[in-house]
Every structure is written in C-alpha cells, then in structure tokens.
Coordinates of C-alpha atoms in Angstrom, one line a residue:
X1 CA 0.0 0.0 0.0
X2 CA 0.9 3.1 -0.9
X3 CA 0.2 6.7 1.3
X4 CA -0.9 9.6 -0.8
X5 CA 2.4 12.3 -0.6
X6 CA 1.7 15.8 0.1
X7 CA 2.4 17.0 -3.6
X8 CA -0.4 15.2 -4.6
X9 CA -2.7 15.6 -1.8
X10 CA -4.5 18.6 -3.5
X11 CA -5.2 18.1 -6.3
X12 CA -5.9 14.2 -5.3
X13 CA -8.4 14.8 -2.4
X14 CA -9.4 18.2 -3.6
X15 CA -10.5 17.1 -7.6
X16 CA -12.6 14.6 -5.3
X17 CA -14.0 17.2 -3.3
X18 CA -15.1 19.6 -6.4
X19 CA -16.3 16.2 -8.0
X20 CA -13.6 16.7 -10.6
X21 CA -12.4 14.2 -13.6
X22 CA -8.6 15.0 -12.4
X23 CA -7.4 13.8 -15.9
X24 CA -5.5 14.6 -18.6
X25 CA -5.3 13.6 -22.4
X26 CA -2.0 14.0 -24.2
X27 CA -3.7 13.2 -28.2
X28 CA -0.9 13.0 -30.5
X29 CA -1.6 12.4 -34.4
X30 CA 1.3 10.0 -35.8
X31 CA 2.9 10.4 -39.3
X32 CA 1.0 6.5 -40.1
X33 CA -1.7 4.5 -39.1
X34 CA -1.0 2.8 -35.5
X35 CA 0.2 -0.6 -35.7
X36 CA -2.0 -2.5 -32.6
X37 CA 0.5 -4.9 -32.3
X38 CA 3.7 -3.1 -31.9
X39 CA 2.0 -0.7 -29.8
X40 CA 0.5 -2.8 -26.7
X41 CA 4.8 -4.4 -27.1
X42 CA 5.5 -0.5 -26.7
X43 CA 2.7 -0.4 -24.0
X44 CA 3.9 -3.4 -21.9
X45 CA 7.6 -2.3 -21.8
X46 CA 6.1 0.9 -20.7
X47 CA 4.6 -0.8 -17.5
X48 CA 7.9 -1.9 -16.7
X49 CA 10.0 0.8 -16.7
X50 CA 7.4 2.7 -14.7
X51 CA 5.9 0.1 -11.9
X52 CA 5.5 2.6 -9.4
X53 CA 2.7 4.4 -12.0
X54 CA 1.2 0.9 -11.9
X55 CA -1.2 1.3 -9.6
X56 CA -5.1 0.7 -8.5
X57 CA -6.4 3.8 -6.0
X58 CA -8.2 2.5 -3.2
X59 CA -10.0 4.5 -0.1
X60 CA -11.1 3.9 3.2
X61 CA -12.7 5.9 5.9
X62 CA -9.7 8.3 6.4
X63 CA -7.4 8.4 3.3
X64 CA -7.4 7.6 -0.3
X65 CA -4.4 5.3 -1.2
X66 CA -2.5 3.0 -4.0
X67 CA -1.6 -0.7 -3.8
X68 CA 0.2 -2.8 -6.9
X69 CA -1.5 -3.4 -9.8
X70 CA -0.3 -6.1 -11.8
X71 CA -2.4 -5.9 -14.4
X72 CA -1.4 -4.8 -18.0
X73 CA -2.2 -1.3 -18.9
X74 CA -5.0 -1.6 -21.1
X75 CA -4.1 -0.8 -25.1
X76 CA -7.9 0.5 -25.8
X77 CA -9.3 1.1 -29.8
X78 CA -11.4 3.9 -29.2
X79 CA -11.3 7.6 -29.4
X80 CA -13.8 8.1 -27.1
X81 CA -13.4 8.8 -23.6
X82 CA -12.6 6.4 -21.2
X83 CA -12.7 5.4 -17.2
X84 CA -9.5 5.2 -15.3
X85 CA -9.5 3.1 -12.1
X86 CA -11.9 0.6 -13.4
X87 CA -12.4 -2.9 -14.9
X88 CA -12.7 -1.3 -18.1
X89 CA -9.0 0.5 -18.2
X90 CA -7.8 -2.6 -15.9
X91 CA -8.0 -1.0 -12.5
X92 CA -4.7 1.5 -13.5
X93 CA -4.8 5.2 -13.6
X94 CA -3.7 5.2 -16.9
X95 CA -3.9 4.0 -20.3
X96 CA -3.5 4.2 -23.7
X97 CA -6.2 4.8 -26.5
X98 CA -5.5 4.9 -30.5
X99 CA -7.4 5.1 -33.1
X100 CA -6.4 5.4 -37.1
X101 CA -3.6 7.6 -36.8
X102 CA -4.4 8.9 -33.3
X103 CA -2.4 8.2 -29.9
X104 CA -3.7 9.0 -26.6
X105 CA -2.2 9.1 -23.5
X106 CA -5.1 9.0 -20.4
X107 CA -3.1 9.7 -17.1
X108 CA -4.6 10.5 -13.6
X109 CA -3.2 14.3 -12.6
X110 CA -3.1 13.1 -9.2
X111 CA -0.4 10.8 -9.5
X112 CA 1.7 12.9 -11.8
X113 CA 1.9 16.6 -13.7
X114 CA 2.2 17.4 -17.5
X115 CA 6.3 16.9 -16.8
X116 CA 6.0 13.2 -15.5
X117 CA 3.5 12.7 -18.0
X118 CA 5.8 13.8 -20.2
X119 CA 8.4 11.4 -19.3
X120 CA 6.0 8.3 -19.9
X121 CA 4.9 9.8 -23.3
X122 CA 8.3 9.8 -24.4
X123 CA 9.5 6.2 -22.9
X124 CA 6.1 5.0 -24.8
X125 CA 7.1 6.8 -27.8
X126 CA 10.5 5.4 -28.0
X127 CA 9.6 1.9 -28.1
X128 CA 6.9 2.2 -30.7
X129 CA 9.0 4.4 -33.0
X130 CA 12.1 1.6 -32.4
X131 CA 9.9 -1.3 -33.8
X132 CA 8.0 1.0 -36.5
X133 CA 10.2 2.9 -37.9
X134 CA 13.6 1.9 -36.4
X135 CA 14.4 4.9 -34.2
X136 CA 17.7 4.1 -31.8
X137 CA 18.2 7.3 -30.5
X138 CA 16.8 7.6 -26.4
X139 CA 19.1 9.8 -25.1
X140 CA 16.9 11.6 -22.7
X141 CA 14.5 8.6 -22.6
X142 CA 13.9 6.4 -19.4
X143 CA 14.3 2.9 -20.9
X144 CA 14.9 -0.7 -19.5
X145 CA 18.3 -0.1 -19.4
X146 CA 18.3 2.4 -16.8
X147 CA 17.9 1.7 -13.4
X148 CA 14.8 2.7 -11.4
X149 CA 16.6 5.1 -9.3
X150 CA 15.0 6.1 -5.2
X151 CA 14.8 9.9 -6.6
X152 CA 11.7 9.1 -9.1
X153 CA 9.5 8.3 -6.2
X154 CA 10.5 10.5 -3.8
X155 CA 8.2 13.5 -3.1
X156 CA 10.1 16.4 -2.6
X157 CA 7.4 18.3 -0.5
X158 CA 7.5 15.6 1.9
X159 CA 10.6 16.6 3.1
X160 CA 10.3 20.6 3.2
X161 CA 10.7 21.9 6.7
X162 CA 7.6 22.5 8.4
X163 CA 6.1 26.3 9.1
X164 CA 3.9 27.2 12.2
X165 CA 1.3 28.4 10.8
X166 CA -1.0 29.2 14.1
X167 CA -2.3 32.8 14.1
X168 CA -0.5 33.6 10.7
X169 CA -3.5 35.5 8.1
X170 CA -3.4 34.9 4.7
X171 CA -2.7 38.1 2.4
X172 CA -5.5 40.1 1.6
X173 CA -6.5 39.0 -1.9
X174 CA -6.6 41.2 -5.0
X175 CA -9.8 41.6 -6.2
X176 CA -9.5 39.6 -9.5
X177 CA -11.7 40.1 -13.3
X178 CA -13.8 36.7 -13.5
X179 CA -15.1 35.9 -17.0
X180 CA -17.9 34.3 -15.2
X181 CA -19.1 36.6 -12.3
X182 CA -17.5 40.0 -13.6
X183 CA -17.8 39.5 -17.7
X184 CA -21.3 37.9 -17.1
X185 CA -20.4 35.0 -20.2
X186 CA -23.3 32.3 -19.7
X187 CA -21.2 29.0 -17.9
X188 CA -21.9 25.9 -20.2
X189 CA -20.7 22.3 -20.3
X190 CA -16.5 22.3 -21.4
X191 CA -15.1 23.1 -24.9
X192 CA -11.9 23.3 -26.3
X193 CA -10.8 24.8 -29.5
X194 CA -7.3 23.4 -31.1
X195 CA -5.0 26.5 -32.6
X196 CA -2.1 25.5 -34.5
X197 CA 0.7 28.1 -35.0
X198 CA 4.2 27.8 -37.1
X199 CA 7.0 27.5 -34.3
X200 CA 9.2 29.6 -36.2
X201 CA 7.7 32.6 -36.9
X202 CA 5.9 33.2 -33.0
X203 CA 9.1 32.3 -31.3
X204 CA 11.0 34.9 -33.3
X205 CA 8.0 37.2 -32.6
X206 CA 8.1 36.7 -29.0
X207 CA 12.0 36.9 -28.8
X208 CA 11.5 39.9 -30.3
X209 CA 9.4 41.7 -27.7
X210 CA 11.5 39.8 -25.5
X211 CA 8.9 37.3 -23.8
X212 CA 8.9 33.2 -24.4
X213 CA 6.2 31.6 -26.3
X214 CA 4.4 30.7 -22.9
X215 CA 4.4 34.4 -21.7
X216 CA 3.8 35.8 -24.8
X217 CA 0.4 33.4 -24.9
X218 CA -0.3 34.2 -21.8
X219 CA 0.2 38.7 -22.5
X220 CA -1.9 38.0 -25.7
X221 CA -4.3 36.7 -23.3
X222 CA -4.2 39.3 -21.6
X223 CA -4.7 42.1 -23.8
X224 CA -7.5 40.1 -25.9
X225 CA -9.5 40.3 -22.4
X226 CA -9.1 43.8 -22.0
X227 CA -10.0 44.4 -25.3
X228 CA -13.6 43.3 -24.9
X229 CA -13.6 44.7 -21.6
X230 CA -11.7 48.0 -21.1
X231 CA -13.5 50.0 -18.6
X232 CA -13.1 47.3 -15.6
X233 CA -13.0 47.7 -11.5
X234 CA -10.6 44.3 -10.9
X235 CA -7.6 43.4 -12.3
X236 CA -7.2 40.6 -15.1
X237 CA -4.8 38.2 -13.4
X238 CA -3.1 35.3 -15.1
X239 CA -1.5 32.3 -13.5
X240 CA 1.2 30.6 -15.8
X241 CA 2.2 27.0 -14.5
X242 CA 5.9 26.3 -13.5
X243 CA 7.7 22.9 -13.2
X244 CA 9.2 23.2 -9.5
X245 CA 11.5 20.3 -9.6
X246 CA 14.6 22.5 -10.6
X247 CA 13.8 24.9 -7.5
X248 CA 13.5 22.1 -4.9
X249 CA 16.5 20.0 -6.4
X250 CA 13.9 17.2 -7.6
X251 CA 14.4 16.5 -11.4
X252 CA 13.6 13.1 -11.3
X253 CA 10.9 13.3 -9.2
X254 CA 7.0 11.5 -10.6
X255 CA 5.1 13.6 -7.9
X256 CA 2.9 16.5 -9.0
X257 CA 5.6 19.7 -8.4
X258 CA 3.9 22.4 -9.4
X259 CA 4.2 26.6 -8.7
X260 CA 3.0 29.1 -10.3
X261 CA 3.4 33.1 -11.4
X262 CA 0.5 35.5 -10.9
X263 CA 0.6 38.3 -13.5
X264 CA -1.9 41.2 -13.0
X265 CA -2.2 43.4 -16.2
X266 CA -3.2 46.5 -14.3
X267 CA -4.2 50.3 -16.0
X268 CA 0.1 50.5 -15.4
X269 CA 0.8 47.6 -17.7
X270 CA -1.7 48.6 -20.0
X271 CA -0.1 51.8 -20.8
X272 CA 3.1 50.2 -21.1
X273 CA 4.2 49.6 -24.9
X274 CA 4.0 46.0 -26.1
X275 CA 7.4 45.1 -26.0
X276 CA 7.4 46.4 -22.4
X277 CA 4.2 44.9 -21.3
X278 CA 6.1 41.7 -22.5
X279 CA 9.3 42.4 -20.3
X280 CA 7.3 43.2 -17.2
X281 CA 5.9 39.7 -18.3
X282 CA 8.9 38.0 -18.1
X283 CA 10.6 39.9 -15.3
X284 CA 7.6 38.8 -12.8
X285 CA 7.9 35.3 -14.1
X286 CA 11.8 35.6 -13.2
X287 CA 11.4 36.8 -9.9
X288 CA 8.4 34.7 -8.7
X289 CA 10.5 31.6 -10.5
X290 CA 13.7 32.0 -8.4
X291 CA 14.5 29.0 -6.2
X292 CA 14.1 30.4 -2.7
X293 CA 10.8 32.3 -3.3
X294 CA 8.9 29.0 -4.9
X295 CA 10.4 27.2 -2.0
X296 CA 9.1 29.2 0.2
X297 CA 6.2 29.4 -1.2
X298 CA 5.9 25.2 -0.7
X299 CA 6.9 25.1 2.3
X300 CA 3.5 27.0 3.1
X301 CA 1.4 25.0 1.5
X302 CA 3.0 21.9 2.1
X303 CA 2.3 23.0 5.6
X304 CA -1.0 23.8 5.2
X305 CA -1.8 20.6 3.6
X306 CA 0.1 18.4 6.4
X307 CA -2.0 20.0 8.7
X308 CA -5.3 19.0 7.6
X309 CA -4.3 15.4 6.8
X310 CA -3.0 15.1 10.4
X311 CA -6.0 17.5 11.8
X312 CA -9.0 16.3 9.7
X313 CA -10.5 12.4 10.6
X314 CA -12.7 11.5 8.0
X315 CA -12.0 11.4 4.0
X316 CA -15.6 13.5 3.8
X317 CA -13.5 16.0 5.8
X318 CA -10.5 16.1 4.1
X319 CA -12.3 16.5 0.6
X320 CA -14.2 19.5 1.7
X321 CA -11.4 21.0 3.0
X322 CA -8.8 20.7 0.1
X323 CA -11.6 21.1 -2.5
X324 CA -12.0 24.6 -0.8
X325 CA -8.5 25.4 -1.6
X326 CA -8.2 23.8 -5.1
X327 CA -11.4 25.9 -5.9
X328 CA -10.2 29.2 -5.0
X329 CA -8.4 28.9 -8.5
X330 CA -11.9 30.2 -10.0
X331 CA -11.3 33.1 -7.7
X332 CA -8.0 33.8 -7.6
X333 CA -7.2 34.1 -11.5
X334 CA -8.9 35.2 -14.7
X335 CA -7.2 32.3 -16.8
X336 CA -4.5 29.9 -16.4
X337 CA -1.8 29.0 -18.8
X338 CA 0.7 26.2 -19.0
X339 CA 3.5 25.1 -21.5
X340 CA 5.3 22.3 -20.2
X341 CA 7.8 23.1 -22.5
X342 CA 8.9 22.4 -26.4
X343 CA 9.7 18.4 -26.9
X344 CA 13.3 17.9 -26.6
X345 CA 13.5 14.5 -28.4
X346 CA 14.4 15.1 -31.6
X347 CA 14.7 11.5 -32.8
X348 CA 11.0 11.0 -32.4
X349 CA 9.4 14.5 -33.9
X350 CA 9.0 13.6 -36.7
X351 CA 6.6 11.0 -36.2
X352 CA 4.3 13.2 -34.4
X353 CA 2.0 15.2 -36.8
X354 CA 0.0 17.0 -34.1
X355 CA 0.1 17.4 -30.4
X356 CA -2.8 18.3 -28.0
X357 CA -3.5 18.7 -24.7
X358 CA -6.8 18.0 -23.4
X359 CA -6.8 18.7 -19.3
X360 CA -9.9 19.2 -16.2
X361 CA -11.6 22.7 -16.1
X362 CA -10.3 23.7 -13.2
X363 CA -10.7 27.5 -14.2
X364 CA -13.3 29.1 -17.2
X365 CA -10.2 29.5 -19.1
X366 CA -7.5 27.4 -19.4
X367 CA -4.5 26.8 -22.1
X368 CA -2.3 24.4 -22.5
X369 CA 0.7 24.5 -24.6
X370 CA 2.7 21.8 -26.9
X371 CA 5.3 22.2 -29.0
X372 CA 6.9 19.5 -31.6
X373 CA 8.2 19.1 -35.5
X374 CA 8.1 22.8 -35.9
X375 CA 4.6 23.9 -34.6
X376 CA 2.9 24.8 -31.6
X377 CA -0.2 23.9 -30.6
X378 CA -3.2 26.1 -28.2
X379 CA -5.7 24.1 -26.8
X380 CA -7.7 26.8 -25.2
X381 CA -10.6 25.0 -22.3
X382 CA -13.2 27.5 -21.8
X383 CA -16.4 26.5 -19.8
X384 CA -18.5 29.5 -21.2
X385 CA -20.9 29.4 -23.8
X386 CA -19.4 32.4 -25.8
X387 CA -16.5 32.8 -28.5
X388 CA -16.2 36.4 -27.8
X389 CA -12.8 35.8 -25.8
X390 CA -11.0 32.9 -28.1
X391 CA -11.9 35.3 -31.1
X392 CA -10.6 38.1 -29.3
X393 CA -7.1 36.2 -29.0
X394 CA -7.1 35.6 -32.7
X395 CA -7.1 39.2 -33.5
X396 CA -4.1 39.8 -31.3
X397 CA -2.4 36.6 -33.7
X398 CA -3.3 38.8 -36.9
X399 CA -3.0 42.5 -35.3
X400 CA 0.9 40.9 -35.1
X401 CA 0.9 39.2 -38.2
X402 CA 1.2 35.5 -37.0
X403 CA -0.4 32.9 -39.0
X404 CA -2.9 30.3 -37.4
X405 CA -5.4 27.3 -38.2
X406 CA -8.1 26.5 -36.3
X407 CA -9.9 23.5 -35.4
X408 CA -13.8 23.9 -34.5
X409 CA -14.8 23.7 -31.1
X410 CA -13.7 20.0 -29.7
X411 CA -15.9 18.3 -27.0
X412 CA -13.6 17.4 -24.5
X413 CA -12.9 13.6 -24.2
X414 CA -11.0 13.1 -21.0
X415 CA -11.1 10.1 -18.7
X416 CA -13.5 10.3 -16.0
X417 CA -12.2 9.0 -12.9
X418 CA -14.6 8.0 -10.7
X419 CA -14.1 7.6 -6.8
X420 CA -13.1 4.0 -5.6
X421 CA -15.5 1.7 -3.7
X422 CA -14.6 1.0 0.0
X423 CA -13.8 -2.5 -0.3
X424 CA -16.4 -4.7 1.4

C-alpha cells in the first residue's frame, strides 16, 4: 500500500472534493496509421520501466491510497473517452487509447503533472518508433536499461521543513476580473478549440518583444481580455504553471511539483508599450520563478496541507477541506496558462503530426501549450458558452501578423475517474 504524498494531496483529495475528472489527455496524431501490435509491445515495456505508476487507487474511511496493480495497462481502440481506475481501463490510472492515426495518452493528474506525463509519453514513444520505424536514439528517454533510481518516487514536499502556521493570516487578496461573475459569459458544459501556429515565426515574434512563447500566450491573453472589456473595476490576473523540480532539487521526481506566477495586467501595464508589457511579463515570471521564493512558497502549502491530513479524521473531511483550496483557482485568476515546454527529443518528432493537450476545467479559461516538428499547438478550455474571448485572442495573432489554423470547437474527451468503492 501506498500513502498519498503531500504533492499530490490537493489536487488528489481536492478534484474529489469539487467532483472533478482530475485527468488529462495528451492526443498525438502520428505520421501513419497505428500498428495494434507493436503498440500494446510498446505499451507493456512501458509498464515496466514505470511500476510505481502501476497502480489501483483504493479509499477507506480516512485516506485515499495505491496498492500494486499487476495488471497490464490496457491498449484500448477507441477515441472516445474512457474510465481510469476501473475494470474497463484494468484498474490503473492510466492507459492508452489509439485510433487510425491517433495516440492518446489517459493519465490520472493526481499521481503525476504534465512533466511526468511527459516522461512516460516519451518512454512509450520510444519503443513504438524503435519497432516501426527503427528509431535508436533515447538519449533523454527512461528505458529498461536504466535503473529505477530512489529519486523518481521520492516527493520532494514531503521533506520541506515544516512552518507554524497558528495565528498567521493569509494576504489580503486582489480583487481579481472573473469571465464568469464579472464579464457575465453564460457558464456551459467544457469546450476546447485546437490553434495550430508555425513554431518559427511566433518564437522569433516573442523573442523579439522579449517574452517566451508561454508568456507571450499568456500577455496575448491578456490584452484580448481587456480588449472586450476595457472599462473594468478588478484586475485581469493570469496564473502561468511552472515545473518546480529545478527549484527544490527534484528532477527526477513523478510527484505532481507544481508553482506558479501570478501576472496582474493593471491600467500600469496597460499603458506600457507591447514590447514592455512583454518584459514586465517576463521579469515577474523571473522573480516569482527563483528558487528560494517557490520554496518558500511550498513550504507553506505543504504546511498547510500536512495540517489537515493530520487535523481532519474522516475522508468526507479532508475533501471539503482541500476542494476549498483547489477551488479558490476560479477566484483567484482570470485564466491559467501552462506550457510544459517544447519536446526535446528530436529522434521521435518527426513522427508526431500534431500534439494536443486536453486537461480538467479547473478554471473558465485554461490553455495548455505543446510544442513538436516545428509547430505549436493552443488548446484553449473554456467553460463558457461564448466565443467572444478565443476570437478576441485571434485578433491579437493577426494584429501581429502571426499565422494560425483552427480546429472547430472540440468536446472534450478526457477520462472520467470516478471515486473508488470502499472494499467490502
């Protein structure tokens, strides 16, 4: 059996809490049809390389938890969506899904983030592309040949000194610009619409106005909001994801390690020029990115969340509890992007034709970022009935002359993940 760590409590118990599908769907399009048979091979050595991802969550009265799963990781021919954590997807918390060309990746976000999915994608990559198309090359790749080191598993917020929290406030929030409440867009089931964008030409954009492709999405964002709504009392504030393993000397680490920088695009940054705006950007995503400020930041919440695993008794408890905190993301930010970064492993780009993200709406408007074989790719999650604000982003892609397709609005197809059974 296997305890839930503190990196993953949150968004764990908390998903659970907000009754939350916790899942994500990395869909990649391959160069040919998928070959069954070499991919469940690919699948199985897969499974091995990673057995601590092989797992079946179980709850009891107190506490969600894992225990082995020796099971093989189901190899399903659908491109609908699927359930995790039950007989259909073999009990795991993930699995794999193809379909013509199509390859999807279904992973539980409670066990890992987009970086250890990541990791995965690439190991299951590898050994497809070795027995299809002949691909040697994994440098960079977990294979069988490399030993399961201690650091994988480890959680680095487990072992972050503790804080005393007791009679300490939390800051006075910023009253923050909700597309929801404040922009009064009518809240609808989730949608996502795909944006395709030559690598190229937006990284030499954003270099130029000296911002990364993930801040300059995020900016663009930004203004496209303000565009529709210019005359506002709160501030438009962004939230833009950011791997914390480097910070907290935990590379190697499968745990969710995730901070974050808050960007608030006041009347001050408004009446900045672009390239400015952009370097203010970047410059807060700097500072709010350096090592001891993200682990200090940790250290609080990993705090807080040891707190009310030790403090609260029942599960029921501890759901309400860190569902209230994951919740306050609604609250707390206008949007949210995340770009875990462009794919580094050239020996298998180009096999991959396109690269989406499909993720849980845990905020009216999400992005998520991919970038491989020379293009980037926007899925934008909105859960808002209107196109006002994802039309308002393209004009900022023409107003700077970068060139685009566009997929119609895509129903999401995440896994559910329902809650385990207490075993009789």
């Amino acid at each position: 059996m296997y305890k839930i760590t503190l990196g993953d409590a949150m968004p764990m118990i908390g998903s659970f809490g907000i009754h939350l599908d916790y899942t994500v769907r990395l869909k990649l399009r391959l160069r040919d049809k998928i070959d069954c048979e070499i991919l469940k091979e690919a699948v199985d050595k897969t499974r091995q390389r990673y057995p601590y991802l092989c797992v079946q969550m179980k709850k009891d009265n107190e506490n969600f938890f894992y225990v082995d799963n020796p099971a093989p990781v189901a190899v399903l021919h659908t491109d609908s969506s699927i359930r995790l954590n039950t007989e259909e997807t073999n009990y795991h918390v993930w699995c794999v899904c193809y379909h013509e060309d199509w390859l999807c990746l279904d992973f539980y976000h409670g066990i890992t983030d987009g970086t250890g999915m990541y990791m995965v994608l690439a190991t299951l990559l590898y050994y497809y592309c070795e027995k299809r198309y002949g691909v040697t090359d994994h440098m960079g790749i977990r294979t069988l040949d490399d030993p399961i080191l201690p650091q994988e598993t480890i959680d680095p917020m487990e072992h972050l000194p503790e804080l005393d929290l007791s009679g300490k406030k939390a800051p006075e929030a910023v009253p923050v610009f909700s597309l929801t409440t404040d922009a009064g867009l009518t809240q609808s089931s989730p949608q996502i619409w795909d944006i395709e964008i030559p690598e190229a030409a937006f990284v030499s954009f954003s270099s130029a106005n000296d911002a990364s492709p993930g801040t300059m999405v995020s900016i663009l964002f930004a203004r496209a909001i303000d565009a529709l709504y210019p005359k506002r009392e709160k501030v438009i504030m962004s939230r833009y994801s950011v791997n914390a393993r480097p910070m907290l000397h935990a590379e190697k680490t499968h745990h969710n390690c995730l901070s974050g920088v808050s960007f608030p695009y006041t009347d001050r940054v408004k009446a900045m020029p672009f390239e400015t705006q952009c370097t203010a950007h970047r410059g807060a995503t700097f500072i709010q990115s350096d090592a001891d400020k993200v682990r200090g930041l940790l250290m609080g919440v990993a705090s807080y969340g040891r707190s009310m695993l030790h403090r609260l008794p029942t599960l029921e408890a501890k759901k309400q509890a860190f569902g209230q905190m994951m919740s306050r993301g609604d609250t707390a930010y206008t949007y949210i992007v995340s770009y875990v970064g462009q794919w580094k492993l050239k020996a298998l780009s180009p096999y991959i034709m396109e690269f989406w993200t499909y993720a849980p709406s845990a905020n009216p408007l999400v992005t998520e970022i991919a970038a491989v074989n020379g293009k980037i790719f926007l899925s934008v999650h909105q859960t808002f009935r209107e196109d006002t604000i994802i039309k308002s982003f393209l004009r900022q892609l023409e107003e700077n002359g970068i060139s685009y397709q566009i997929r119609q609005p895509v129903k999401p197809d995440i896994a559910r993940f329902p809650a385990p059974e207490i075993d009789s």
